[in-house]
């Protein structure tokens, strides 16, 4: 749910990074935080456990610049990937404008990706959204791993609506901005339509 | 139900700002924030420069959402009020209407009782404005609406510019 403030001429959009545990969601937004102009980025808030696994969410506000005289700000959130944090994941999807699904390319994690997409569909539905229509991007992360499954196989397994698909190595920043941009484009085009 | 955009116009914004400004003075508090349930700041009053308002908004919404989850686990619809007591500063968080959260930060120059009293009155006024915003969003969603969005002509070029291309 985009928040448009005509008085202060601001548009605020919420983007949620979703995916199975250890797929690289936090790495994505950490990389964006490191690269962003310090004047344009907010503070990266991480609610993590002692072992640095996301407990509730990571949050990064980003001022992107102007569109049609409005200041555009993206609020990036990640969800905890571990299976038992489902209640948290559901809460974080509340009012989101777009979802980036970060898939782990490693072959032993293929099933976890499929389960996570199914879980995303359920949790979006519970928040009043439809996974088939919400702005959505599929990121295939960890393409540099020796056990990475072939691209075609991952596409067959995980791509379901002709969504933009981006190959990535988030730890090196590869594909990270491209993924965010693909999601931002859909959200802003949605704004145009509504 | 979930996809109605929250659109705030000058007139409503001024009204909200006026109400929370009054609340801040009347309750002798340091800062008052109005936040959307999805984590975005709507309006603020008081010494806001001393606080990272964006993070505060997001964490407050997360806190309220988690508390909502707790309420449902014990069979409550929601907990409408949260209070955090600190050594110096305290945080009073309450739900306004269906989608607003009112955050009051105060120290020993005020009291919980005074804050609660003033918040109650302001909440009613704020809820009325939220109701208006909600109704308009509903009306705008109808095709018969004559509201013309300035975003009807966003181009690929506009989006590329955001990313510095």
XYZ file of C-alpha atoms in Angstrom:
359
model
C 0.000 0.000 0.000
C 1.774 3.076 -1.272
C 1.639 6.121 0.975
C 1.376 9.335 -1.042
C 1.630 12.616 0.811
C 0.599 15.500 -1.426
C 1.381 18.043 1.294
C 5.038 17.065 1.649
C 5.133 15.665 -1.928
C 6.414 12.232 -0.967
C 5.732 8.706 -2.191
C 6.655 5.848 0.147
C 6.711 2.266 -1.100
C 7.319 -0.915 0.847
C 9.334 -3.724 -0.755
C 9.753 -7.071 1.000
C 12.602 -9.531 0.341
C 11.311 -13.076 0.826
C 12.976 -16.483 0.552
C 14.197 -19.544 2.452
C 16.714 -19.378 5.307
C 20.253 -18.318 4.366
C 19.333 -17.513 0.733
C 20.872 -14.024 0.962
C 18.003 -11.621 1.689
C 19.914 -9.685 4.334
C 23.042 -9.735 2.122
C 21.008 -8.001 -0.610
C 20.005 -5.070 1.542
C 23.375 -4.898 3.299
C 24.991 -4.467 -0.097
C 22.497 -1.764 -1.082
C 23.188 -0.003 2.219
C 26.963 -0.092 1.643
C 26.685 1.212 -1.892
C 24.018 3.876 -1.393
C 24.956 7.504 -1.104
C 25.107 8.186 2.681
C 22.863 11.234 2.214
C 20.169 9.162 0.579
C 20.159 6.066 2.740
C 18.654 5.757 6.171
C 19.936 3.600 8.966
C 19.996 -0.155 8.404
C 18.010 -1.662 11.263
C 18.587 -5.377 11.859
C 16.684 -7.336 14.430
C 18.930 -10.382 14.487
C 19.788 -13.242 16.832
C 23.254 -13.663 18.350
C 24.230 -15.763 15.367
C 23.200 -12.966 12.984
C 20.135 -14.762 11.670
C 17.221 -12.413 11.056
C 14.860 -12.598 14.010
C 12.046 -10.251 13.006
C 13.159 -8.106 10.066
C 15.880 -5.971 8.531
C 14.839 -2.520 7.444
C 16.474 0.014 5.156
C 14.873 3.284 4.024
C 16.225 4.660 0.729
C 15.581 8.091 -0.779
C 15.690 7.544 -4.499
C 15.104 10.979 -6.026
C 12.153 12.636 -7.728
C 9.349 11.374 -9.954
C 6.839 13.922 -11.285
C 7.816 16.359 -8.553
C 7.425 13.772 -5.769
C 10.256 12.519 -3.589
C 10.332 8.710 -3.896
C 11.352 6.660 -0.912
C 11.603 2.867 -0.794
C 11.341 1.022 2.494
C 13.161 -2.284 2.102
C 12.324 -5.123 4.500
C 13.580 -8.682 4.737
C 11.670 -11.463 6.471
C 13.248 -14.156 8.655
C 13.727 -17.184 6.414
C 13.778 -19.881 9.072
C 10.641 -21.998 8.883
C 9.483 -21.423 12.478
C 9.228 -17.623 12.068
C 6.115 -17.809 9.918
C 4.069 -15.446 12.107
C 6.740 -12.748 11.671
C 6.817 -13.218 7.918
C 3.077 -12.780 7.704
C 3.180 -9.544 9.708
C 5.945 -8.029 7.604
C 3.999 -8.555 4.372
C 1.293 -6.284 5.735
C 0.836 -3.335 3.373
C 3.664 -4.269 1.030
C 3.825 -2.833 -2.482
C 6.150 -5.366 -4.030
C 7.952 -8.632 -3.275
C 11.424 -9.797 -4.275
C 11.832 -13.546 -3.955
C 15.467 -14.474 -3.345
C 16.036 -18.077 -4.391
C 19.087 -20.078 -3.347
C 20.583 -21.610 -6.494
C 22.286 -24.482 -4.668
C 20.802 -27.787 -5.707
C 20.190 -29.082 -2.147
C 18.088 -25.941 -1.506
C 15.740 -26.266 -4.478
C 12.958 -27.795 -2.433
C 13.293 -25.113 0.239
C 12.761 -22.481 -2.497
C 9.577 -24.146 -3.682
C 8.238 -24.429 -0.134
C 9.062 -20.796 0.507
C 7.166 -19.588 -2.587
C 4.156 -21.629 -1.493
C 4.453 -20.070 1.962
C 4.689 -16.602 0.388
C 1.514 -17.210 -1.613
C -0.369 -18.228 1.545
C 0.907 -15.315 3.609
C 0.168 -12.790 0.851
C -3.353 -14.176 0.559
C -3.852 -13.779 4.311
C -2.879 -10.113 3.885
C -5.333 -9.600 1.022
C -2.832 -9.848 -1.843
C -2.545 -12.206 -4.802
C 0.903 -13.576 -5.649
C -0.112 -13.662 -9.324
C -0.734 -9.921 -9.520
C 1.444 -8.163 -6.934
C 4.682 -6.554 -8.274
C 7.120 -9.454 -8.056
C 10.703 -10.290 -9.037
C 12.537 -13.628 -8.902
C 16.212 -13.345 -8.006
C 18.367 -16.443 -8.510
C 21.101 -15.867 -5.966
C 24.396 -17.675 -5.351
C 24.999 -18.332 -9.042
C 28.724 -18.610 -8.227
C 28.321 -21.708 -6.067
C 29.703 -24.966 -7.475
C 26.460 -26.766 -6.632
C 24.253 -24.179 -8.385
C 21.485 -25.782 -10.445
C 21.311 -24.874 -14.152
C 19.357 -21.735 -14.979
C 16.742 -23.517 -17.094
C 15.981 -25.994 -14.326
C 15.504 -23.222 -11.774
C 13.293 -21.299 -14.154
C 11.100 -24.351 -14.736
C 10.783 -24.929 -11.002
C 10.354 -21.406 -9.668
C 9.138 -19.027 -12.356
C 5.368 -19.048 -12.627
C 4.088 -15.760 -14.075
C 6.685 -14.482 -16.516
C 8.095 -12.297 -13.769
C 11.485 -10.589 -14.235
C 14.208 -13.106 -13.353
C 17.636 -11.859 -12.301
C 20.813 -13.898 -11.797
C 22.763 -12.709 -8.773
C 25.717 -13.100 -6.476
C 24.488 -10.812 -3.682
C 27.713 -11.068 -1.659
C 29.487 -9.312 -4.530
C 26.559 -7.052 -5.425
C 25.990 -8.771 -8.738
C 22.336 -8.427 -9.809
C 21.313 -6.679 -6.580
C 20.427 -3.262 -7.992
C 18.989 -4.816 -11.132
C 16.590 -6.829 -8.950
C 15.500 -3.788 -6.937
C 15.032 -1.783 -10.094
C 12.863 -4.483 -11.676
C 10.594 -4.408 -8.608
C 10.528 -0.584 -8.398
C 9.550 -0.405 -12.055
C 6.507 -2.611 -11.502
C 5.429 -0.679 -8.401
C 5.666 2.693 -10.107
C 3.876 1.400 -13.189
C 1.159 0.111 -10.861
C 0.920 3.611 -9.395
C 0.487 4.940 -12.892
C -2.384 2.567 -13.546
C -4.235 3.093 -10.275
C -9.039 -4.730 1.123
C -5.288 -4.372 1.277
C -4.495 -2.491 -1.881
C -6.054 0.910 -1.175
C -3.349 3.537 -1.326
C -3.129 5.977 1.556
C -3.300 9.405 -0.057
C -2.882 12.453 2.150
C -3.830 15.920 0.902
C -2.771 19.336 2.199
C -5.957 20.047 4.120
C -6.040 16.725 5.999
C -2.322 16.875 6.620
C -2.690 20.307 8.206
C -5.511 19.060 10.410
C -3.489 16.048 11.552
C -0.481 18.232 12.201
C -2.574 20.663 14.222
C -4.079 17.910 16.379
C -0.773 16.260 17.207
C 0.846 19.664 17.806
C -1.865 20.438 20.350
C -1.507 16.995 21.908
C 2.233 17.489 22.318
C 1.744 20.777 24.156
C -1.283 19.692 26.244
C 0.380 16.447 27.361
C 3.727 18.145 28.106
C 5.443 15.499 26.025
C 8.688 15.733 24.061
C 7.636 14.359 20.704
C 4.452 13.054 19.122
C 4.494 10.947 15.957
C 1.664 9.733 13.810
C 2.617 6.576 11.957
C 0.859 4.365 9.447
C 0.345 0.707 10.447
C 2.644 -0.299 7.588
C 5.557 1.597 9.076
C 5.534 4.987 7.382
C 5.630 8.260 9.225
C 2.644 10.513 8.514
C 3.211 13.540 10.764
C 5.323 14.630 13.719
C 5.464 17.364 16.335
C 8.068 18.428 18.920
C 11.825 17.999 18.882
C 11.827 15.477 16.038
C 15.423 16.171 14.984
C 16.723 14.277 17.997
C 15.154 11.018 16.808
C 15.582 8.746 13.784
C 11.928 9.099 12.826
C 11.970 6.678 9.896
C 13.346 3.811 11.975
C 11.037 4.712 14.839
C 8.036 4.504 12.498
C 9.053 1.146 11.084
C 9.889 -0.394 14.454
C 6.692 0.944 16.034
C 4.623 -0.635 13.279
C 6.559 -3.885 13.747
C 5.936 -3.711 17.461
C 2.213 -3.097 16.997
C 1.997 -5.901 14.432
C 3.737 -8.319 16.799
C 1.453 -7.239 19.639
C -1.532 -7.814 17.346
C -0.237 -11.324 16.830
C 0.004 -11.820 20.588
C -3.538 -10.492 21.066
C -4.928 -12.968 18.563
C -3.111 -15.842 20.256
C -5.056 -15.162 23.450
C -8.307 -14.503 21.618
C -8.281 -10.689 21.679
C -8.974 -8.618 18.558
C -6.110 -6.247 19.330
C -4.344 -4.494 22.172
C -5.110 -0.848 21.582
C -2.401 0.499 23.847
C 1.292 -0.255 24.465
C 3.452 1.414 27.060
C 7.225 1.234 27.434
C 8.820 2.707 30.528
C 12.435 3.829 30.333
C 14.860 5.370 32.825
C 14.324 8.854 31.457
C 11.912 8.637 28.550
C 8.723 6.669 28.121
C 6.885 5.561 25.011
C 3.093 5.558 24.795
C 1.771 3.836 21.674
C -1.902 3.651 20.762
C -3.950 2.601 17.756
C -5.937 5.294 15.948
C -8.782 4.271 13.647
C -7.993 1.243 11.525
C -4.616 2.233 10.179
C -2.933 4.854 12.357
C -0.547 4.575 15.296
C 0.008 7.459 17.685
C 3.388 7.537 19.419
C 4.000 9.873 22.360
C 7.471 10.224 23.892
C 7.515 11.863 27.315
C 9.735 12.198 30.396
C 9.124 13.085 34.053
C 7.810 16.530 33.127
C 4.579 14.724 32.244
C 2.771 11.658 33.586
C 1.230 8.508 32.149
C -2.192 9.597 33.389
C -1.996 12.976 31.649
C -0.721 11.419 28.418
C -3.500 8.827 28.454
C -6.135 11.474 29.022
C -4.929 13.750 26.237
C -4.286 10.884 23.818
C -7.860 9.688 24.262
C -9.278 13.026 23.159
C -6.885 13.468 20.231
C -7.435 9.901 19.054
C -11.106 10.577 18.435
C -10.299 13.611 16.289
C -7.543 11.784 14.407
C -9.786 8.787 13.779
C -12.362 11.061 12.095
C -9.741 12.363 9.672
C -8.480 8.862 8.938
C -12.062 7.869 8.252
C -12.350 10.673 5.677
C -9.084 9.614 4.009
C -10.326 6.029 3.924
C -13.653 7.008 2.375
C -11.953 9.054 -0.293
C -9.571 6.203 -1.106
C -12.623 3.988 -1.554
C -14.287 6.554 -3.795
C -11.083 6.991 -5.812
C -10.926 3.251 -6.323
C -14.299 3.479 -8.069
C -13.971 4.045 -11.761
C -16.491 6.871 -11.678
C -14.020 8.974 -9.711
C -12.818 12.122 -11.418
C -9.583 12.248 -9.411
C -6.655 12.604 -11.781
C -3.351 11.234 -10.569
C -0.164 13.140 -11.402
C 1.493 9.747 -11.829
C -0.514 8.840 -14.894
C 2.465 9.639 -17.071
C 5.384 7.946 -15.341
C 7.793 6.811 -18.034
C 10.575 4.236 -18.148
C 12.947 7.179 -18.325
C 11.655 8.531 -14.982
C 12.331 5.158 -13.363
C 15.805 4.865 -14.929
C 16.664 8.308 -13.552
C 15.858 7.125 -10.014
C 18.608 4.550 -10.370
C 21.058 7.004 -11.874
C 20.988 5.532 -15.414
